[in-house]
Amino acid sequence: ASSPMMSVLASASTSWQNNPCVDTAAPYHKQPWCDASLSIDERITDMLGRMSLDEKIPNLNTAGVEIKSLGLSAYNWWEEASSGVSGGKQTTKFAYPITTGMSFNRTLWRLTGRQIGHEARALMNAGQAGSSFWAPVINLAREPRWGRNIEVPGEDPYLVGEYAEAFVTGMERAPEDGGAHIQASACCKHYAANSMEHATEGGQTHTRHDFSATISRRDLVDSYLLPFQACVEKGKVSGLMCSYNAINGVPSCASSWLLDEVARKDWGFDGYITSDCDADADVYYKHHYRNWTQEETVAGVLRAGTDVDCTSFVGKYAPSALKKKLIDERLIDARLANLFRVRMRLGHFDPPGPLQRFPLSDVCSPHATSLATSGMVQSAALLKNENKTLPLSPSAAGSLAILGPNANLSKATVSYYGPHQPCGAHYWTLADAVATRSSMQPTVMLGVPTVLSADTSGVAAAVEAAKAADEVVLAVGTDLTWAHEEHDASSINFTAAQASLIREVAAAAKKPVVLVLFTATPLDLSEQLANPKIGAVLHLGQPSVTVLGVGELLFGHASPAGRTVQTVYPKAYADSVSIFDFNMRPGPSAFPRPDCRGGCGKQNGTNPGRTHRFYSGTPVVPFGFGLSYTTFSYSLAASSATLSLDPVRAMLRETADARKTFPRAEFTEGERARLVRYTVSVTNHGSMDADDAVLGFLVPPGAGKDGAPLQSLFGFERVHVEAGQTVSVDLYPALTDFALTALDGTKSARAGEWTVRFGVRETAKLGQGFAETKLTAV
């Protein structure tokens, strides 16, 4: 007889998946593919042997069809979960990764991924969700105007790779199951170099669907692909998504080098690869790649390694490709095998276990909502705090005015790649954050109707409100109308209307105001940071409803400890280099200056370098910047002042002998990776307990010359330090950090004097920890 759990599983909503293997009344449970004691390969072979070709071909599409020969309902591979499980139900909404990346806290990222995966599994058990989610996004925020910066944790490849590992590990491996099965399948996207949406600059228009990014092998190897290597090798992710764009003329979803040679052979990827939605179709309709026919395109993407097509191009043209003998059933089976392998690892066809016991009540639990709010608290970065403008007094009587177009920002940013409705349908705003953590009842006024509006008719009323208030908080920046999927930002500067509002309100206020910045586009803050009437600037990224947590920081219940994950450039940066220029290193650009408007003739722009690793100018706010309500100092102890590069050279020889491009992950972490260790003693000299994020940077010999980076982030650790106490942090560069990349993508050990830095120099004079030392490598 079937157990109650088995009955639920067998009859679960066919809109997601069913498990015929637990239905003893049906014949399937006695078939080998239902035998959990057999190997996954044996079970898959049995499944494929029972399926007809008419069942196989439609299941190369994202929305598969019923497989009657196996008793399986249709399965859909596509769901989203970058900031919480999407769909038409209430689930926990987390701050966007551009916010939580600023926490530099692997534990937070892992727990966030775990809760999203846990809620996904609970919803699956209730027949309300599937099991495969296309998150996280781990492209680099290499370009300030990119429309999807909101979805990524920053610009640095090491940081983004660490985020990928932590989030994926949390999402896929549940402690309740001991790692026996995948809790929910994660998918690292968009592979690769997808950081332009749709823009017109310098008289040129390109979209992600038709664009071919020209990228040197060096930039691919040491920037664009590194987060994906970490996701695969360290995170053991079960899914990858190939991107819309082409790289050096080859569409990603038709690139056997990317999908097979690098991902599967070099990194050992053992999951499934989906196209971005209609990216396979784009190979034919947009890229016109090699003048392939539709059938040749199907053959090309399947042979390259794309396993499932979002949405239906492959399924539509595979039958005719088969008739023309461009593909065969063996190739179809190879693609389906990768898909069924992931479903096997998800436990779709196994007896029920711990994962199947997750109840629907675990969705939006107090733990989940507390974790989401904590993510906001841990991540906000304090960029300015003159004369201790912050924190405000939580018990002070008086009035507080929240002024600015983002004063009510919340609901408009919830459902973008996340829950369609947050827990309890609570659309918390900045006013709620103030009201719940202080005795003040805020007055809210927009001043400017929206972030892009030129209407300043409401500024005068905002000025009057500022004059009357005891405290003023400006809520400004951007929202999803400024930049989003399919739309890149046109500016990295405040609109004239917002700039005027900020200036006039600050001038009118009784004392210096607090500027709370909501943005995923790093805006030029030069004027605001220089304005003495703006006492504090608190950067939130895009927190959505988790903005409720900012009250903890505004009123001193906790100290900010976030660090910026994007370089803030002067506005002239966006006039000099095109978003279409994917070179990371500085030099002449192949594209017109963005401010040409088609009238520059043959005058092309100049790339000043991208991200903190290569930007040759002076940033408005550097990567890793963040202040605190307390003061810290660092003292440093090194295990050695010199090191031999022989282990690095041996690593590179081993990689070359194996005909691989990337050294294995064991050379990036663990005992084998360590050549020198640093102990940073972090002392809190203030009267407030606080967190501190310790960042470690390497400056190579010849930094900024011949393609060498100016600096590279090699490690970080977030610690809690009680007032008057000292906490030690151990950080070390890996073997791979001492190998620099040549133009052809090959690596070599770099001998000479390296500089090792901890912290950001610009924050040292503002009471934050900083230390540096020299290291001689021979």
mmCIF file with all atom_site columns, N, CA and C in Angstrom, residues 304-356:
data_model
loop_
_atom_site.group_PDB
_atom_site.id
_atom_site.type_symbol
_atom_site.label_atom_id
_atom_site.label_alt_id
_atom_site.label_comp_id
_atom_site.label_asym_id
_atom_site.label_entity_id
_atom_site.label_seq_id
_atom_site.pdbx_PDB_ins_code
_atom_site.Cartn_x
_atom_site.Cartn_y
_atom_site.Cartn_z
_atom_site.occupancy
_atom_site.B_iso_or_equiv
_atom_site.pdbx_formal_charge
_atom_site.auth_seq_id
_atom_site.auth_comp_id
_atom_site.auth_asym_id
_atom_site.auth_atom_id
_atom_site.pdbx_PDB_model_num
ATOM 1   N N  . ALA A 1 304 ? 27.157 21.800 -30.048 1.00 0.00 ? 304 ALA A N  1
ATOM 2   C CA . ALA A 1 304 ? 27.982 22.655 -29.193 1.00 0.00 ? 304 ALA A CA 1
ATOM 3   C C  . ALA A 1 304 ? 27.807 22.305 -27.723 1.00 0.00 ? 304 ALA A C  1
ATOM 4   N N  . GLY A 1 305 ? 26.616 21.852 -27.356 1.00 0.00 ? 305 GLY A N  1
ATOM 5   C CA . GLY A 1 305 ? 26.402 21.449 -25.975 1.00 0.00 ? 305 GLY A CA 1
ATOM 6   C C  . GLY A 1 305 ? 25.189 22.036 -25.306 1.00 0.00 ? 305 GLY A C  1
ATOM 7   N N  . THR A 1 306 ? 24.330 22.757 -26.041 1.00 0.00 ? 306 THR A N  1
ATOM 8   C CA . THR A 1 306 ? 23.086 23.251 -25.461 1.00 0.00 ? 306 THR A CA 1
ATOM 9   C C  . THR A 1 306 ? 22.118 22.086 -25.307 1.00 0.00 ? 306 THR A C  1
ATOM 10  N N  . ASP A 1 307 ? 21.650 21.853 -24.076 1.00 0.00 ? 307 ASP A N  1
ATOM 11  C CA . ASP A 1 307 ? 20.809 20.682 -23.796 1.00 0.00 ? 307 ASP A CA 1
ATOM 12  C C  . ASP A 1 307 ? 19.326 20.958 -23.956 1.00 0.00 ? 307 ASP A C  1
ATOM 13  N N  . VAL A 1 308 ? 18.899 22.144 -23.577 1.00 0.00 ? 308 VAL A N  1
ATOM 14  C CA . VAL A 1 308 ? 17.479 22.455 -23.639 1.00 0.00 ? 308 VAL A CA 1
ATOM 15  C C  . VAL A 1 308 ? 17.324 23.865 -24.194 1.00 0.00 ? 308 VAL A C  1
ATOM 16  N N  . ASP A 1 309 ? 16.333 24.037 -25.032 1.00 0.00 ? 309 ASP A N  1
ATOM 17  C CA . ASP A 1 309 ? 16.112 25.307 -25.713 1.00 0.00 ? 309 ASP A CA 1
ATOM 18  C C  . ASP A 1 309 ? 14.961 26.055 -25.069 1.00 0.00 ? 309 ASP A C  1
ATOM 19  N N  . CYS A 1 310 ? 15.249 27.245 -24.605 1.00 0.00 ? 310 CYS A N  1
ATOM 20  C CA . CYS A 1 310 ? 14.194 28.144 -24.179 1.00 0.00 ? 310 CYS A CA 1
ATOM 21  C C  . CYS A 1 310 ? 13.951 29.088 -25.367 1.00 0.00 ? 310 CYS A C  1
ATOM 22  N N  . THR A 1 311 ? 12.927 28.944 -26.159 1.00 0.00 ? 311 THR A N  1
ATOM 23  C CA . THR A 1 311 ? 11.689 28.294 -25.814 1.00 0.00 ? 311 THR A CA 1
ATOM 24  C C  . THR A 1 311 ? 11.367 27.085 -26.706 1.00 0.00 ? 311 THR A C  1
ATOM 25  N N  . SER A 1 312 ? 11.366 27.244 -28.058 1.00 0.00 ? 312 SER A N  1
ATOM 26  C CA . SER A 1 312 ? 10.819 26.162 -28.883 1.00 0.00 ? 312 SER A CA 1
ATOM 27  C C  . SER A 1 312 ? 11.468 26.000 -30.244 1.00 0.00 ? 312 SER A C  1
ATOM 28  N N  . PHE A 1 313 ? 12.524 26.758 -30.539 1.00 0.00 ? 313 PHE A N  1
ATOM 29  C CA . PHE A 1 313 ? 13.143 26.702 -31.864 1.00 0.00 ? 313 PHE A CA 1
ATOM 30  C C  . PHE A 1 313 ? 13.670 25.308 -32.171 1.00 0.00 ? 313 PHE A C  1
ATOM 31  N N  . VAL A 1 314 ? 14.359 24.703 -31.220 1.00 0.00 ? 314 VAL A N  1
ATOM 32  C CA . VAL A 1 314 ? 14.945 23.383 -31.452 1.00 0.00 ? 314 VAL A CA 1
ATOM 33  C C  . VAL A 1 314 ? 13.855 22.338 -31.675 1.00 0.00 ? 314 VAL A C  1
ATOM 34  N N  . GLY A 1 315 ? 12.851 22.343 -30.805 1.00 0.00 ? 315 GLY A N  1
ATOM 35  C CA . GLY A 1 315 ? 11.771 21.380 -30.965 1.00 0.00 ? 315 GLY A CA 1
ATOM 36  C C  . GLY A 1 315 ? 11.049 21.520 -32.290 1.00 0.00 ? 315 GLY A C  1
ATOM 37  N N  . LYS A 1 316 ? 10.954 22.737 -32.792 1.00 0.00 ? 316 LYS A N  1
ATOM 38  C CA . LYS A 1 316 ? 10.244 22.984 -34.049 1.00 0.00 ? 316 LYS A CA 1
ATOM 39  C C  . LYS A 1 316 ? 11.014 22.440 -35.245 1.00 0.00 ? 316 LYS A C  1
ATOM 40  N N  . TYR A 1 317 ? 12.337 22.622 -35.247 1.00 0.00 ? 317 TYR A N  1
ATOM 41  C CA . TYR A 1 317 ? 13.117 22.272 -36.433 1.00 0.00 ? 317 TYR A CA 1
ATOM 42  C C  . TYR A 1 317 ? 13.936 20.992 -36.289 1.00 0.00 ? 317 TYR A C  1
ATOM 43  N N  . ALA A 1 318 ? 13.931 20.387 -35.112 1.00 0.00 ? 318 ALA A N  1
ATOM 44  C CA . ALA A 1 318 ? 14.666 19.133 -34.947 1.00 0.00 ? 318 ALA A CA 1
ATOM 45  C C  . ALA A 1 318 ? 14.131 18.010 -35.835 1.00 0.00 ? 318 ALA A C  1
ATOM 46  N N  . PRO A 1 319 ? 12.805 17.861 -36.009 1.00 0.00 ? 319 PRO A N  1
ATOM 47  C CA . PRO A 1 319 ? 12.328 16.781 -36.884 1.00 0.00 ? 319 PRO A CA 1
ATOM 48  C C  . PRO A 1 319 ? 12.875 16.879 -38.306 1.00 0.00 ? 319 PRO A C  1
ATOM 49  N N  . SER A 1 320 ? 12.886 18.086 -38.867 1.00 0.00 ? 320 SER A N  1
ATOM 50  C CA . SER A 1 320 ? 13.408 18.220 -40.231 1.00 0.00 ? 320 SER A CA 1
ATOM 51  C C  . SER A 1 320 ? 14.932 18.090 -40.250 1.00 0.00 ? 320 SER A C  1
ATOM 52  N N  . ALA A 1 321 ? 15.604 18.513 -39.171 1.00 0.00 ? 321 ALA A N  1
ATOM 53  C CA . ALA A 1 321 ? 17.054 18.299 -39.078 1.00 0.00 ? 321 ALA A CA 1
ATOM 54  C C  . ALA A 1 321 ? 17.372 16.810 -39.031 1.00 0.00 ? 321 ALA A C  1
ATOM 55  N N  . LEU A 1 322 ? 16.503 16.061 -38.370 1.00 0.00 ? 322 LEU A N  1
ATOM 56  C CA . LEU A 1 322 ? 16.668 14.610 -38.290 1.00 0.00 ? 322 LEU A CA 1
ATOM 57  C C  . LEU A 1 322 ? 16.467 13.972 -39.667 1.00 0.00 ? 322 LEU A C  1
ATOM 58  N N  . LYS A 1 323 ? 15.438 14.414 -40.372 1.00 0.00 ? 323 LYS A N  1
ATOM 59  C CA . LYS A 1 323 ? 15.180 13.874 -41.710 1.00 0.00 ? 323 LYS A CA 1
ATOM 60  C C  . LYS A 1 323 ? 16.331 14.172 -42.664 1.00 0.00 ? 323 LYS A C  1
ATOM 61  N N  . LYS A 1 324 ? 16.963 15.321 -42.503 1.00 0.00 ? 324 LYS A N  1
ATOM 62  C CA . LYS A 1 324 ? 18.082 15.701 -43.366 1.00 0.00 ? 324 LYS A CA 1
ATOM 63  C C  . LYS A 1 324 ? 19.404 15.114 -42.883 1.00 0.00 ? 324 LYS A C  1
ATOM 64  N N  . LYS A 1 325 ? 19.324 14.319 -41.817 1.00 0.00 ? 325 LYS A N  1
ATOM 65  C CA . LYS A 1 325 ? 20.492 13.632 -41.253 1.00 0.00 ? 325 LYS A CA 1
ATOM 66  C C  . LYS A 1 325 ? 21.569 14.603 -40.753 1.00 0.00 ? 325 LYS A C  1
ATOM 67  N N  . LEU A 1 326 ? 21.111 15.779 -40.319 1.00 0.00 ? 326 LEU A N  1
ATOM 68  C CA . LEU A 1 326 ? 22.029 16.729 -39.699 1.00 0.00 ? 326 LEU A CA 1
ATOM 69  C C  . LEU A 1 326 ? 22.220 16.411 -38.218 1.00 0.00 ? 326 LEU A C  1
ATOM 70  N N  . ILE A 1 327 ? 21.249 15.745 -37.628 1.00 0.00 ? 327 ILE A N  1
ATOM 71  C CA . ILE A 1 327 ? 21.353 15.234 -36.267 1.00 0.00 ? 327 ILE A CA 1
ATOM 72  C C  . ILE A 1 327 ? 20.855 13.795 -36.279 1.00 0.00 ? 327 ILE A C  1
ATOM 73  N N  . ASP A 1 328 ? 21.139 13.073 -35.212 1.00 0.00 ? 328 ASP A N  1
ATOM 74  C CA . ASP A 1 328 ? 20.617 11.719 -35.092 1.00 0.00 ? 328 ASP A CA 1
ATOM 75  C C  . ASP A 1 328 ? 20.086 11.507 -33.677 1.00 0.00 ? 328 ASP A C  1
ATOM 76  N N  . GLU A 1 329 ? 19.456 10.374 -33.461 1.00 0.00 ? 329 GLU A N  1
ATOM 77  C CA . GLU A 1 329 ? 18.841 10.108 -32.164 1.00 0.00 ? 329 GLU A CA 1
ATOM 78  C C  . GLU A 1 329 ? 19.886 10.018 -31.061 1.00 0.00 ? 329 GLU A C  1
ATOM 79  N N  . ARG A 1 330 ? 21.081 9.599  -31.406 1.00 0.00 ? 330 ARG A N  1
ATOM 80  C CA . ARG A 1 330 ? 22.146 9.505  -30.402 1.00 0.00 ? 330 ARG A CA 1
ATOM 81  C C  . ARG A 1 330 ? 22.473 10.888 -29.829 1.00 0.00 ? 330 ARG A C  1
ATOM 82  N N  . LEU A 1 331 ? 22.518 11.915 -30.679 1.00 0.00 ? 331 LEU A N  1
ATOM 83  C CA . LEU A 1 331 ? 22.772 13.279 -30.200 1.00 0.00 ? 331 LEU A CA 1
ATOM 84  C C  . LEU A 1 331 ? 21.618 13.768 -29.334 1.00 0.00 ? 331 LEU A C  1
ATOM 85  N N  . ILE A 1 332 ? 20.405 13.489 -29.748 1.00 0.00 ? 332 ILE A N  1
ATOM 86  C CA . ILE A 1 332 ? 19.238 13.868 -28.943 1.00 0.00 ? 332 ILE A CA 1
ATOM 87  C C  . ILE A 1 332 ? 19.309 13.199 -27.571 1.00 0.00 ? 332 ILE A C  1
ATOM 88  N N  . ASP A 1 333 ? 19.647 11.918 -27.557 1.00 0.00 ? 333 ASP A N  1
ATOM 89  C CA . ASP A 1 333 ? 19.747 11.193 -26.291 1.00 0.00 ? 333 ASP A CA 1
ATOM 90  C C  . ASP A 1 333 ? 20.824 11.792 -25.379 1.00 0.00 ? 333 ASP A C  1
ATOM 91  N N  . ALA A 1 334 ? 21.937 12.231 -25.970 1.00 0.00 ? 334 ALA A N  1
ATOM 92  C CA . ALA A 1 334 ? 23.011 12.830 -25.159 1.00 0.00 ? 334 ALA A CA 1
ATOM 93  C C  . ALA A 1 334 ? 22.526 14.093 -24.471 1.00 0.00 ? 334 ALA A C  1
ATOM 94  N N  . ARG A 1 335 ? 21.736 14.893 -25.179 1.00 0.00 ? 335 ARG A N  1
ATOM 95  C CA . ARG A 1 335 ? 21.213 16.127 -24.590 1.00 0.00 ? 335 ARG A CA 1
ATOM 96  C C  . ARG A 1 335 ? 20.179 15.798 -23.512 1.00 0.00 ? 335 ARG A C  1
ATOM 97  N N  . LEU A 1 336 ? 19.280 14.887 -23.787 1.00 0.00 ? 336 LEU A N  1
ATOM 98  C CA . LEU A 1 336 ? 18.258 14.505 -22.810 1.00 0.00 ? 336 LEU A CA 1
ATOM 99  C C  . LEU A 1 336 ? 18.887 13.848 -21.588 1.00 0.00 ? 336 LEU A C  1
ATOM 100 N N  . ALA A 1 337 ? 19.965 13.125 -21.771 1.00 0.00 ? 337 ALA A N  1
ATOM 101 C CA . ALA A 1 337 ? 20.630 12.467 -20.640 1.00 0.00 ? 337 ALA A CA 1
ATOM 102 C C  . ALA A 1 337 ? 21.100 13.490 -19.619 1.00 0.00 ? 337 ALA A C  1
ATOM 103 N N  . ASN A 1 338 ? 21.610 14.614 -20.094 1.00 0.00 ? 338 ASN A N  1
ATOM 104 C CA . ASN A 1 338 ? 22.040 15.657 -19.153 1.00 0.00 ? 338 ASN A CA 1
ATOM 105 C C  . ASN A 1 338 ? 20.860 16.221 -18.375 1.00 0.00 ? 338 ASN A C  1
ATOM 106 N N  . LEU A 1 339 ? 19.716 16.337 -19.046 1.00 0.00 ? 339 LEU A N  1
ATOM 107 C CA . LEU A 1 339 ? 18.524 16.840 -18.371 1.00 0.00 ? 339 LEU A CA 1
ATOM 108 C C  . LEU A 1 339 ? 18.014 15.835 -17.332 1.00 0.00 ? 339 LEU A C  1
ATOM 109 N N  . PHE A 1 340 ? 17.918 14.586 -17.717 1.00 0.00 ? 340 PHE A N  1
ATOM 110 C CA . PHE A 1 340 ? 17.426 13.577 -16.772 1.00 0.00 ? 340 PHE A CA 1
ATOM 111 C C  . PHE A 1 340 ? 18.399 13.358 -15.620 1.00 0.00 ? 340 PHE A C  1
ATOM 112 N N  . ARG A 1 341 ? 19.694 13.563 -15.879 1.00 0.00 ? 341 ARG A N  1
ATOM 113 C CA . ARG A 1 341 ? 20.669 13.413 -14.789 1.00 0.00 ? 341 ARG A CA 1
ATOM 114 C C  . ARG A 1 341 ? 20.381 14.421 -13.682 1.00 0.00 ? 341 ARG A C  1
ATOM 115 N N  . VAL A 1 342 ? 20.065 15.664 -14.057 1.00 0.00 ? 342 VAL A N  1
ATOM 116 C CA . VAL A 1 342 ? 19.743 16.678 -13.050 1.00 0.00 ? 342 VAL A CA 1
ATOM 117 C C  . VAL A 1 342 ? 18.451 16.316 -12.320 1.00 0.00 ? 342 VAL A C  1
ATOM 118 N N  . ARG A 1 343 ? 17.470 15.829 -13.048 1.00 0.00 ? 343 ARG A N  1
ATOM 119 C CA . ARG A 1 343 ? 16.216 15.443 -12.394 1.00 0.00 ? 343 ARG A CA 1
ATOM 120 C C  . ARG A 1 343 ? 16.444 14.265 -11.441 1.00 0.00 ? 343 ARG A C  1
ATOM 121 N N  . MET A 1 344 ? 17.322 13.358 -11.813 1.00 0.00 ? 344 MET A N  1
ATOM 122 C CA . MET A 1 344 ? 17.676 12.264 -10.900 1.00 0.00 ? 344 MET A CA 1
ATOM 123 C C  . MET A 1 344 ? 18.301 12.820 -9.626  1.00 0.00 ? 344 MET A C  1
ATOM 124 N N  . ARG A 1 345 ? 19.212 13.761 -9.788  1.00 0.00 ? 345 ARG A N  1
ATOM 125 C CA . ARG A 1 345 ? 19.896 14.348 -8.625  1.00 0.00 ? 345 ARG A CA 1
ATOM 126 C C  . ARG A 1 345 ? 18.919 15.144 -7.755  1.00 0.00 ? 345 ARG A C  1
ATOM 127 N N  . LEU A 1 346 ? 17.850 15.635 -8.357  1.00 0.00 ? 346 LEU A N  1
ATOM 128 C CA . LEU A 1 346 ? 16.802 16.325 -7.598  1.00 0.00 ? 346 LEU A CA 1
ATOM 129 C C  . LEU A 1 346 ? 15.907 15.355 -6.827  1.00 0.00 ? 346 LEU A C  1
ATOM 130 N N  . GLY A 1 347 ? 16.052 14.065 -7.113  1.00 0.00 ? 347 GLY A N  1
ATOM 131 C CA . GLY A 1 347 ? 15.234 13.071 -6.424  1.00 0.00 ? 347 GLY A CA 1
ATOM 132 C C  . GLY A 1 347 ? 13.835 12.941 -6.976  1.00 0.00 ? 347 GLY A C  1
ATOM 133 N N  . HIS A 1 348 ? 13.636 13.359 -8.220  1.00 0.00 ? 348 HIS A N  1
ATOM 134 C CA . HIS A 1 348 ? 12.295 13.321 -8.804  1.00 0.00 ? 348 HIS A CA 1
ATOM 135 C C  . HIS A 1 348 ? 11.740 11.905 -8.911  1.00 0.00 ? 348 HIS A C  1
ATOM 136 N N  . PHE A 1 349 ? 12.640 10.927 -9.001  1.00 0.00 ? 349 PHE A N  1
ATOM 137 C CA . PHE A 1 349 ? 12.184 9.556  -9.238  1.00 0.00 ? 349 PHE A CA 1
ATOM 138 C C  . PHE A 1 349 ? 12.639 8.607  -8.129  1.00 0.00 ? 349 PHE A C  1
ATOM 139 N N  . ASP A 1 350 ? 12.953 9.177  -6.961  1.00 0.00 ? 350 ASP A N  1
ATOM 140 C CA . ASP A 1 350 ? 13.410 8.390  -5.817  1.00 0.00 ? 350 ASP A CA 1
ATOM 141 C C  . ASP A 1 350 ? 12.316 8.306  -4.761  1.00 0.00 ? 350 ASP A C  1
ATOM 142 N N  . PRO A 1 351 ? 12.449 7.376  -3.823  1.00 0.00 ? 351 PRO A N  1
ATOM 143 C CA . PRO A 1 351 ? 11.512 7.348  -2.686  1.00 0.00 ? 351 PRO A CA 1
ATOM 144 C C  . PRO A 1 351 ? 11.600 8.651  -1.906  1.00 0.00 ? 351 PRO A C  1
ATOM 145 N N  . PRO A 1 352 ? 10.516 9.039  -1.236  1.00 0.00 ? 352 PRO A N  1
ATOM 146 C CA . PRO A 1 352 ? 10.522 10.309 -0.485  1.00 0.00 ? 352 PRO A CA 1
ATOM 147 C C  . PRO A 1 352 ? 11.542 10.293 0.636   1.00 0.00 ? 352 PRO A C  1
ATOM 148 N N  . GLY A 1 353 ? 12.127 11.462 0.869   1.00 0.00 ? 353 GLY A N  1
ATOM 149 C CA . GLY A 1 353 ? 13.128 11.612 1.919   1.00 0.00 ? 353 GLY A CA 1
ATOM 150 C C  . GLY A 1 353 ? 12.933 12.927 2.643   1.00 0.00 ? 353 GLY A C  1
ATOM 151 N N  . PRO A 1 354 ? 13.974 13.432 3.291   1.00 0.00 ? 354 PRO A N  1
ATOM 152 C CA . PRO A 1 354 ? 13.836 14.667 4.084   1.00 0.00 ? 354 PRO A CA 1
ATOM 153 C C  . PRO A 1 354 ? 13.347 15.866 3.278   1.00 0.00 ? 354 PRO A C  1
ATOM 154 N N  . LEU A 1 355 ? 13.785 15.996 2.031   1.00 0.00 ? 355 LEU A N  1
ATOM 155 C CA . LEU A 1 355 ? 13.391 17.165 1.240   1.00 0.00 ? 355 LEU A CA 1
ATOM 156 C C  . LEU A 1 355 ? 11.893 17.190 0.968   1.00 0.00 ? 355 LEU A C  1
ATOM 157 N N  . GLN A 1 356 ? 11.306 16.018 0.850   1.00 0.00 ? 356 GLN A N  1
ATOM 158 C CA . GLN A 1 356 ? 9.870  15.941 0.575   1.00 0.00 ? 356 GLN A CA 1
ATOM 159 C C  . GLN A 1 356 ? 9.025  16.255 1.808   1.00 0.00 ? 356 GLN A C  1
#
